[in-house]
């Protein structure tokens, strides 16, 4: 029996799909769901056969409507402070996951719901998806990394525009502004569109992906030379890998490489 009650984890060859399952609350993030998110990404990080992770929401309407505002009503200020630490720890598990993580945004992704998508490496949106960080309209600010991750993704100017104006963007607008990588075709389930994007990653070199993501994520705020030092360290892990030798052999033999993550 699954250890998870508010999300599900599905195995399909090299793909793993995590589905947020609170459709009656638009998949809003309860304490339980946050704890389970942290746990499932720790599990996936250690899963050698997992090559790509997809994160989506149950139902047609919502990817995730953010913080569970009903649960929050009864909370003290200290409860909210503790909850913010839980957000941070759970989203860090997504950040640290060494597999490419793709958010398949099947509907509304607002507040913490968009922040969880921002913690993923890539984002694909359904045609009807709506994304945004409307927290200032609730007299708070994004508190699960949104101010930091959004400004790293699209720059501080655009991040201020989206956050101060509590803008809700359609999928097409999100694509135009670089918030998502792709939008599903008319009538195409977003999970299918995400799998299209994921297909080459499922057969790619896992050590190279992990090293590239670490160099980008951790190098971003370093001084340039320190970033290059980190890149060199990450490169070293690929240099000594069997997959690198396999790439060269496959090239010489004019065949497709078979990468094992070794
Ligand atoms: N927390 C808890 N419950 C939520 C929720 C949230 N963040 N968002 C939606 N729900 C619940 C609603 O209360 C409703 O339950 P009810 O019928 O028992 O009252 C159910 O989900 C459906 O929501 P509803 O508002 O009727 O659907 P809608 O399609 O008209 O609108 C949203 C959907 C997501 C646009 C709207 O619910 C909304 O704006 N939610 C708040 C999102 C938000 O601001 N999040 C950021 C928090 S920082």
mmCIF file of C-alpha atoms and ligand atoms in Angstrom:
data_model
loop_
_atom_site.group_PDB
_atom_site.id
_atom_site.type_symbol
_atom_site.label_atom_id
_atom_site.label_comp_id
_atom_site.label_asym_id
_atom_site.label_seq_id
_atom_site.Cartn_x
_atom_site.Cartn_y
_atom_site.Cartn_z
ATOM 1 C CA UNK A 1 0.000 0.000 0.000
ATOM 2 C CA UNK A 2 1.178 3.502 -0.814
ATOM 3 C CA UNK A 3 2.555 5.554 2.053
ATOM 4 C CA UNK A 4 1.033 8.674 0.471
ATOM 5 C CA UNK A 5 -2.507 9.888 1.105
ATOM 6 C CA UNK A 6 -2.676 13.258 -0.659
ATOM 7 C CA UNK A 7 -0.531 12.491 -3.693
ATOM 8 C CA UNK A 8 0.172 9.469 -5.834
ATOM 9 C CA UNK A 9 3.350 8.149 -7.408
ATOM 10 C CA UNK A 10 3.100 6.189 -10.644
ATOM 11 C CA UNK A 11 5.904 4.216 -12.343
ATOM 12 C CA UNK A 12 5.981 3.958 -16.138
ATOM 13 C CA UNK A 13 9.349 2.705 -17.416
ATOM 14 C CA UNK A 14 11.826 5.558 -16.935
ATOM 15 C CA UNK A 15 9.055 8.042 -16.061
ATOM 16 C CA UNK A 16 7.689 8.751 -12.620
ATOM 17 C CA UNK A 17 4.519 10.784 -12.270
ATOM 18 C CA UNK A 18 3.678 12.527 -9.017
ATOM 19 C CA UNK A 19 0.040 13.685 -8.897
ATOM 20 C CA UNK A 20 -1.253 16.114 -6.268
ATOM 21 C CA UNK A 21 -4.560 14.573 -5.161
ATOM 22 C CA UNK A 22 -6.856 16.985 -3.325
ATOM 23 C CA UNK A 23 -9.209 17.883 -6.177
ATOM 24 C CA UNK A 24 -11.981 18.984 -3.767
ATOM 25 C CA UNK A 25 -9.620 21.773 -2.643
ATOM 26 C CA UNK A 26 -8.094 22.439 -6.050
ATOM 27 C CA UNK A 27 -5.026 20.411 -4.919
ATOM 28 C CA UNK A 28 -4.160 23.168 -2.417
ATOM 29 C CA UNK A 29 -1.087 22.517 -0.278
ATOM 30 C CA UNK A 30 -1.992 21.210 3.175
ATOM 31 C CA UNK A 31 0.660 20.357 5.766
ATOM 32 C CA UNK A 32 0.216 16.679 4.924
ATOM 33 C CA UNK A 33 0.626 17.271 1.200
ATOM 34 C CA UNK A 34 3.761 19.359 1.788
ATOM 35 C CA UNK A 35 5.294 16.632 3.966
ATOM 36 C CA UNK A 36 4.424 14.014 1.360
ATOM 37 C CA UNK A 37 5.954 16.142 -1.423
ATOM 38 C CA UNK A 38 9.248 16.303 0.476
ATOM 39 C CA UNK A 39 9.140 12.552 1.118
ATOM 40 C CA UNK A 40 8.270 11.553 -2.434
ATOM 41 C CA UNK A 41 11.074 13.660 -3.926
ATOM 42 C CA UNK A 42 13.545 12.164 -1.446
ATOM 43 C CA UNK A 43 12.329 8.726 -2.593
ATOM 44 C CA UNK A 44 12.661 9.690 -6.271
ATOM 45 C CA UNK A 45 16.160 11.064 -5.772
ATOM 46 C CA UNK A 46 17.261 7.610 -4.624
ATOM 47 C CA UNK A 47 15.332 5.714 -7.329
ATOM 48 C CA UNK A 48 18.013 4.608 -9.790
ATOM 49 C CA UNK A 49 15.534 3.610 -12.486
ATOM 50 C CA UNK A 50 13.725 6.960 -12.462
ATOM 51 C CA UNK A 51 15.038 9.088 -15.336
ATOM 52 C CA UNK A 52 12.460 11.898 -15.500
ATOM 53 C CA UNK A 53 9.857 13.055 -13.002
ATOM 54 C CA UNK A 54 6.550 14.628 -13.996
ATOM 55 C CA UNK A 55 4.557 16.616 -11.440
ATOM 56 C CA UNK A 56 0.885 17.284 -12.099
ATOM 57 C CA UNK A 57 -2.479 17.793 -10.388
ATOM 58 C CA UNK A 58 -5.562 15.566 -10.228
ATOM 59 C CA UNK A 59 -8.673 16.670 -12.090
ATOM 60 C CA UNK A 60 -9.183 19.065 -14.951
ATOM 61 C CA UNK A 61 -9.393 22.377 -13.138
ATOM 62 C CA UNK A 62 -6.338 22.847 -10.978
ATOM 63 C CA UNK A 63 -2.668 22.004 -10.916
ATOM 64 C CA UNK A 64 -2.584 23.538 -7.441
ATOM 65 C CA UNK A 65 -4.437 26.539 -5.981
ATOM 66 C CA UNK A 66 -1.553 27.297 -3.602
ATOM 67 C CA UNK A 67 -1.691 27.397 0.157
ATOM 68 C CA UNK A 68 -4.714 25.686 1.685
ATOM 69 C CA UNK A 69 -6.458 28.889 2.708
ATOM 70 C CA UNK A 70 -9.042 26.991 4.784
ATOM 71 C CA UNK A 71 -6.344 25.237 6.829
ATOM 72 C CA UNK A 72 -4.560 28.564 7.201
ATOM 73 C CA UNK A 73 -7.586 30.312 8.726
ATOM 74 C CA UNK A 74 -7.129 28.733 12.132
ATOM 75 C CA UNK A 75 -3.380 29.279 12.283
ATOM 76 C CA UNK A 76 -1.418 31.534 14.603
ATOM 77 C CA UNK A 77 1.457 33.643 13.292
ATOM 78 C CA UNK A 78 3.871 31.068 14.701
ATOM 79 C CA UNK A 79 1.994 28.266 12.931
ATOM 80 C CA UNK A 80 2.467 30.124 9.636
ATOM 81 C CA UNK A 81 6.183 30.622 10.355
ATOM 82 C CA UNK A 82 6.568 26.876 10.925
ATOM 83 C CA UNK A 83 4.603 26.186 7.755
ATOM 84 C CA UNK A 84 6.928 28.407 5.709
ATOM 85 C CA UNK A 85 9.863 26.297 6.939
ATOM 86 C CA UNK A 86 8.006 23.189 5.806
ATOM 87 C CA UNK A 87 7.456 24.743 2.349
ATOM 88 C CA UNK A 88 11.128 25.534 2.148
ATOM 89 C CA UNK A 89 12.227 22.030 3.111
ATOM 90 C CA UNK A 90 9.752 20.316 0.780
ATOM 91 C CA UNK A 91 10.536 22.492 -2.221
ATOM 92 C CA UNK A 92 14.266 22.037 -1.527
ATOM 93 C CA UNK A 93 13.713 18.298 -2.032
ATOM 94 C CA UNK A 94 12.414 19.139 -5.531
ATOM 95 C CA UNK A 95 15.333 21.501 -6.149
ATOM 96 C CA UNK A 96 17.842 18.882 -5.066
ATOM 97 C CA UNK A 97 16.287 16.035 -7.052
ATOM 98 C CA UNK A 98 19.047 15.003 -9.478
ATOM 99 C CA UNK A 99 16.543 13.930 -12.177
ATOM 100 C CA UNK A 100 14.943 16.462 -14.522
ATOM 101 C CA UNK A 101 11.566 17.416 -12.997
ATOM 102 C CA UNK A 102 8.848 18.696 -15.332
ATOM 103 C CA UNK A 103 5.699 20.396 -14.052
ATOM 104 C CA UNK A 104 2.706 19.440 -16.192
ATOM 105 C CA UNK A 105 0.414 22.357 -15.326
ATOM 106 C CA UNK A 106 -3.037 20.954 -16.018
ATOM 107 C CA UNK A 107 -5.061 23.959 -14.791
ATOM 108 C CA UNK A 108 -4.831 26.774 -12.291
ATOM 109 C CA UNK A 109 -1.392 27.209 -10.662
ATOM 110 C CA UNK A 110 -1.568 30.111 -8.245
ATOM 111 C CA UNK A 111 0.572 31.243 -5.331
ATOM 112 C CA UNK A 112 2.285 28.253 -3.734
ATOM 113 C CA UNK A 113 0.862 26.217 -6.616
ATOM 114 C CA UNK A 114 2.933 28.191 -9.090
ATOM 115 C CA UNK A 115 5.873 28.294 -6.685
ATOM 116 C CA UNK A 116 5.980 24.471 -6.689
ATOM 117 C CA UNK A 117 6.035 24.585 -10.509
ATOM 118 C CA UNK A 118 8.880 27.122 -10.320
ATOM 119 C CA UNK A 119 10.862 24.658 -8.186
ATOM 120 C CA UNK A 120 10.697 22.203 -11.104
ATOM 121 C CA UNK A 121 13.311 22.299 -13.874
ATOM 122 C CA UNK A 122 10.877 22.720 -16.783
ATOM 123 C CA UNK A 123 7.195 23.625 -17.100
ATOM 124 C CA UNK A 124 4.550 22.630 -19.657
ATOM 125 C CA UNK A 125 1.050 24.136 -19.519
ATOM 126 C CA UNK A 126 -2.365 22.941 -20.660
ATOM 127 C CA UNK A 127 -4.165 25.334 -23.017
ATOM 128 C CA UNK A 128 -6.505 26.423 -20.206
ATOM 129 C CA UNK A 129 -3.855 26.807 -17.504
ATOM 130 C CA UNK A 130 -3.633 30.018 -15.484
ATOM 131 C CA UNK A 131 -0.446 30.858 -13.575
ATOM 132 C CA UNK A 132 0.482 33.633 -11.194
ATOM 133 C CA UNK A 133 1.707 34.752 -7.811
ATOM 134 C CA UNK A 134 -1.262 36.744 -6.409
ATOM 135 C CA UNK A 135 -0.037 36.826 -2.786
ATOM 136 C CA UNK A 136 0.245 40.626 -2.518
ATOM 137 C CA UNK A 137 -3.508 40.792 -3.202
ATOM 138 C CA UNK A 138 -3.883 38.758 0.030
ATOM 139 C CA UNK A 139 -1.593 41.234 1.849
ATOM 140 C CA UNK A 140 1.346 38.786 1.973
ATOM 141 C CA UNK A 141 4.200 37.960 -0.402
ATOM 142 C CA UNK A 142 5.199 34.695 -2.075
ATOM 143 C CA UNK A 143 6.786 32.779 0.807
ATOM 144 C CA UNK A 144 7.805 29.502 -0.807
ATOM 145 C CA UNK A 145 10.681 30.788 -2.887
ATOM 146 C CA UNK A 146 8.591 32.619 -5.493
ATOM 147 C CA UNK A 147 10.336 35.996 -5.207
ATOM 148 C CA UNK A 148 13.685 34.288 -5.720
ATOM 149 C CA UNK A 149 12.840 31.632 -8.292
ATOM 150 C CA UNK A 150 10.658 33.858 -10.482
ATOM 151 C CA UNK A 151 13.242 36.633 -10.634
ATOM 152 C CA UNK A 152 15.960 34.113 -11.516
ATOM 153 C CA UNK A 153 13.753 32.751 -14.279
ATOM 154 C CA UNK A 154 12.541 35.969 -15.908
ATOM 155 C CA UNK A 155 14.564 38.758 -14.266
ATOM 156 C CA UNK A 156 13.640 41.111 -11.404
ATOM 157 C CA UNK A 157 11.726 43.601 -13.575
ATOM 158 C CA UNK A 158 9.239 41.090 -14.897
ATOM 159 C CA UNK A 159 9.020 39.367 -11.489
ATOM 160 C CA UNK A 160 8.029 42.687 -9.877
ATOM 161 C CA UNK A 161 5.434 43.282 -12.594
ATOM 162 C CA UNK A 162 3.867 39.847 -12.041
ATOM 163 C CA UNK A 163 4.008 39.970 -8.224
ATOM 164 C CA UNK A 164 3.030 43.596 -7.570
ATOM 165 C CA UNK A 165 0.141 43.468 -10.031
ATOM 166 C CA UNK A 166 -0.898 39.922 -8.907
ATOM 167 C CA UNK A 167 -1.105 39.060 -12.600
ATOM 168 C CA UNK A 168 -2.798 35.843 -13.670
ATOM 169 C CA UNK A 169 -1.375 34.755 -17.019
ATOM 170 C CA UNK A 170 -2.920 32.433 -19.581
ATOM 171 C CA UNK A 171 -0.817 29.575 -20.957
ATOM 172 C CA UNK A 172 -0.075 31.550 -24.138
ATOM 173 C CA UNK A 173 1.036 34.598 -22.103
ATOM 174 C CA UNK A 174 3.162 32.396 -19.824
ATOM 175 C CA UNK A 175 4.850 30.885 -22.891
ATOM 176 C CA UNK A 176 5.500 34.314 -24.415
ATOM 177 C CA UNK A 177 7.076 35.499 -21.137
ATOM 178 C CA UNK A 178 9.281 32.420 -20.692
ATOM 179 C CA UNK A 179 7.454 31.085 -17.628
ATOM 180 C CA UNK A 180 6.710 27.783 -19.368
ATOM 181 C CA UNK A 181 8.644 25.903 -22.040
ATOM 182 C CA UNK A 182 5.679 24.592 -24.016
ATOM 183 C CA UNK A 183 1.884 24.588 -24.193
ATOM 184 C CA UNK A 184 -0.095 21.429 -24.981
ATOM 185 C CA UNK A 185 -1.881 21.346 -28.334
ATOM 186 C CA UNK A 186 -5.664 21.893 -28.438
ATOM 187 C CA UNK A 187 -7.267 18.792 -26.900
ATOM 188 C CA UNK A 188 -3.923 17.222 -25.935
ATOM 189 C CA UNK A 189 -3.692 16.218 -22.245
ATOM 190 C CA UNK A 190 -0.852 18.223 -20.708
ATOM 191 C CA UNK A 191 0.732 15.062 -19.313
ATOM 192 C CA UNK A 192 1.144 13.842 -22.914
ATOM 193 C CA UNK A 193 2.783 17.128 -23.895
ATOM 194 C CA UNK A 194 5.091 16.840 -20.890
ATOM 195 C CA UNK A 195 6.004 13.269 -21.890
ATOM 196 C CA UNK A 196 6.858 14.483 -25.403
ATOM 197 C CA UNK A 197 9.273 16.959 -23.862
ATOM 198 C CA UNK A 198 10.544 14.280 -21.471
ATOM 199 C CA UNK A 199 11.068 11.532 -24.074
ATOM 200 C CA UNK A 200 14.646 12.438 -25.047
ATOM 201 C CA UNK A 201 15.521 12.995 -21.373
ATOM 202 C CA UNK A 202 14.353 9.461 -20.524
ATOM 203 C CA UNK A 203 17.179 8.024 -22.631
ATOM 204 C CA UNK A 204 19.785 10.712 -22.029
ATOM 205 C CA UNK A 205 22.805 10.619 -19.727
ATOM 206 C CA UNK A 206 21.617 10.914 -16.090
ATOM 207 C CA UNK A 207 24.970 11.978 -14.640
ATOM 208 C CA UNK A 208 25.262 14.763 -17.219
ATOM 209 C CA UNK A 209 21.735 16.009 -16.460
ATOM 210 C CA UNK A 210 22.348 16.057 -12.717
ATOM 211 C CA UNK A 211 25.691 17.823 -13.180
ATOM 212 C CA UNK A 212 24.263 20.417 -15.599
ATOM 213 C CA UNK A 213 21.350 21.247 -13.288
ATOM 214 C CA UNK A 214 23.624 21.565 -10.254
ATOM 215 C CA UNK A 215 26.069 23.814 -12.117
ATOM 216 C CA UNK A 216 23.227 26.066 -13.284
ATOM 217 C CA UNK A 217 21.244 26.147 -10.017
ATOM 218 C CA UNK A 218 24.126 26.527 -7.578
ATOM 219 C CA UNK A 219 26.371 28.569 -9.865
ATOM 220 C CA UNK A 220 23.778 31.233 -10.613
ATOM 221 C CA UNK A 221 24.438 33.608 -7.754
ATOM 222 C CA UNK A 222 28.172 33.005 -7.499
ATOM 223 C CA UNK A 223 30.770 35.399 -8.698
ATOM 224 C CA UNK A 224 31.653 34.416 -12.305
ATOM 225 C CA UNK A 225 34.963 32.684 -11.596
ATOM 226 C CA UNK A 226 33.457 30.786 -8.648
ATOM 227 C CA UNK A 227 30.682 29.673 -10.994
ATOM 228 C CA UNK A 228 33.285 28.404 -13.440
ATOM 229 C CA UNK A 229 34.989 26.518 -10.583
ATOM 230 C CA UNK A 230 31.678 24.829 -9.816
ATOM 231 C CA UNK A 231 31.158 24.002 -13.505
ATOM 232 C CA UNK A 232 34.574 22.342 -13.544
ATOM 233 C CA UNK A 233 33.711 20.235 -10.480
ATOM 234 C CA UNK A 234 30.426 19.169 -12.052
ATOM 235 C CA UNK A 235 32.150 18.416 -15.377
ATOM 236 C CA UNK A 236 34.556 16.136 -13.519
ATOM 237 C CA UNK A 237 31.672 13.832 -12.567
ATOM 238 C CA UNK A 238 30.801 13.344 -16.252
ATOM 239 C CA UNK A 239 34.454 12.962 -17.236
ATOM 240 C CA UNK A 240 34.933 9.812 -15.158
ATOM 241 C CA UNK A 241 31.574 8.277 -16.120
ATOM 242 C CA UNK A 242 31.140 5.104 -18.189
ATOM 243 C CA UNK A 243 28.392 6.947 -20.094
ATOM 244 C CA UNK A 244 30.950 9.410 -21.484
ATOM 245 C CA UNK A 245 33.028 6.528 -22.871
ATOM 246 C CA UNK A 246 29.841 4.958 -24.251
ATOM 247 C CA UNK A 247 29.041 8.252 -26.057
ATOM 248 C CA UNK A 248 32.422 8.239 -27.802
ATOM 249 C CA UNK A 249 32.185 4.535 -28.725
ATOM 250 C CA UNK A 250 28.656 4.926 -30.059
ATOM 251 C CA UNK A 251 29.760 7.917 -32.144
ATOM 252 C CA UNK A 252 32.639 5.918 -33.649
ATOM 253 C CA UNK A 253 30.329 2.969 -34.351
ATOM 254 C CA UNK A 254 27.606 5.214 -35.820
ATOM 255 C CA UNK A 255 24.927 3.941 -33.415
ATOM 256 C CA UNK A 256 22.784 5.421 -30.672
ATOM 257 C CA UNK A 257 24.429 5.473 -27.239
ATOM 258 C CA UNK A 258 22.920 3.475 -24.384
ATOM 259 C CA UNK A 259 23.341 5.416 -21.170
ATOM 260 C CA UNK A 260 23.109 3.597 -17.849
ATOM 261 C CA UNK A 261 23.804 6.396 -15.412
ATOM 262 C CA UNK A 262 27.211 4.964 -14.543
HETATM 263 N N1 LIG B 1 -7.292 26.534 -0.378
HETATM 264 C C1 LIG B 1 -8.342 25.788 0.041
HETATM 265 N N2 LIG B 1 -9.422 25.559 -0.724
HETATM 266 C C2 LIG B 1 -9.441 26.074 -1.958
HETATM 267 C C3 LIG B 1 -8.370 26.852 -2.455
HETATM 268 C C4 LIG B 1 -7.262 27.074 -1.608
HETATM 269 N N3 LIG B 1 -6.197 27.783 -2.010
HETATM 270 N N4 LIG B 1 -8.683 27.249 -3.730
HETATM 271 C C5 LIG B 1 -9.884 26.726 -3.992
HETATM 272 N N5 LIG B 1 -10.341 26.016 -2.934
HETATM 273 C C6 LIG B 1 -11.615 25.318 -2.798
HETATM 274 C C7 LIG B 1 -12.780 26.314 -2.759
HETATM 275 O O1 LIG B 1 -12.936 26.845 -1.466
HETATM 276 C C8 LIG B 1 -13.930 25.450 -3.205
HETATM 277 O O2 LIG B 1 -14.380 24.626 -2.148
HETATM 278 P P1 LIG B 1 -15.895 24.803 -1.555
HETATM 279 O O3 LIG B 1 -16.796 24.608 -2.711
HETATM 280 O O4 LIG B 1 -15.960 23.712 -0.512
HETATM 281 O O5 LIG B 1 -15.928 26.178 -0.987
HETATM 282 C C9 LIG B 1 -13.286 24.536 -4.230
HETATM 283 O O6 LIG B 1 -11.885 24.563 -3.966
HETATM 284 C C10 LIG B 1 -13.503 25.037 -5.640
HETATM 285 O O7 LIG B 1 -13.083 26.413 -5.704
HETATM 286 P P2 LIG B 1 -13.935 27.559 -6.442
HETATM 287 O O8 LIG B 1 -13.416 28.888 -6.016
HETATM 288 O O9 LIG B 1 -15.404 27.302 -6.236
HETATM 289 O O10 LIG B 1 -13.583 27.249 -7.973
HETATM 290 P P3 LIG B 1 -13.392 28.273 -9.162
HETATM 291 O O11 LIG B 1 -13.148 27.446 -10.374
HETATM 292 O O12 LIG B 1 -14.498 29.263 -9.188
HETATM 293 O O13 LIG B 1 -12.028 29.102 -8.821
HETATM 294 C C11 LIG B 1 -9.720 29.397 -8.168
HETATM 295 C C12 LIG B 1 -10.795 28.418 -8.686
HETATM 296 C C13 LIG B 1 -8.475 28.551 -7.870
HETATM 297 C C14 LIG B 1 -9.413 30.455 -9.235
HETATM 298 C C15 LIG B 1 -10.216 30.087 -6.894
HETATM 299 O O14 LIG B 1 -10.711 29.106 -5.992
HETATM 300 C C16 LIG B 1 -9.148 30.871 -6.197
HETATM 301 O O15 LIG B 1 -8.845 31.991 -6.588
HETATM 302 N N6 LIG B 1 -8.567 30.298 -5.110
HETATM 303 C C17 LIG B 1 -7.556 30.948 -4.328
HETATM 304 C C18 LIG B 1 -6.235 30.836 -5.061
HETATM 305 C C19 LIG B 1 -5.176 31.686 -4.428
HETATM 306 O O16 LIG B 1 -5.280 32.896 -4.304
HETATM 307 N N7 LIG B 1 -4.099 31.028 -4.067
HETATM 308 C C20 LIG B 1 -2.940 31.709 -3.569
HETATM 309 C C21 LIG B 1 -2.874 31.564 -2.116
HETATM 310 S S1 LIG B 1 -1.436 32.451 -1.568
#
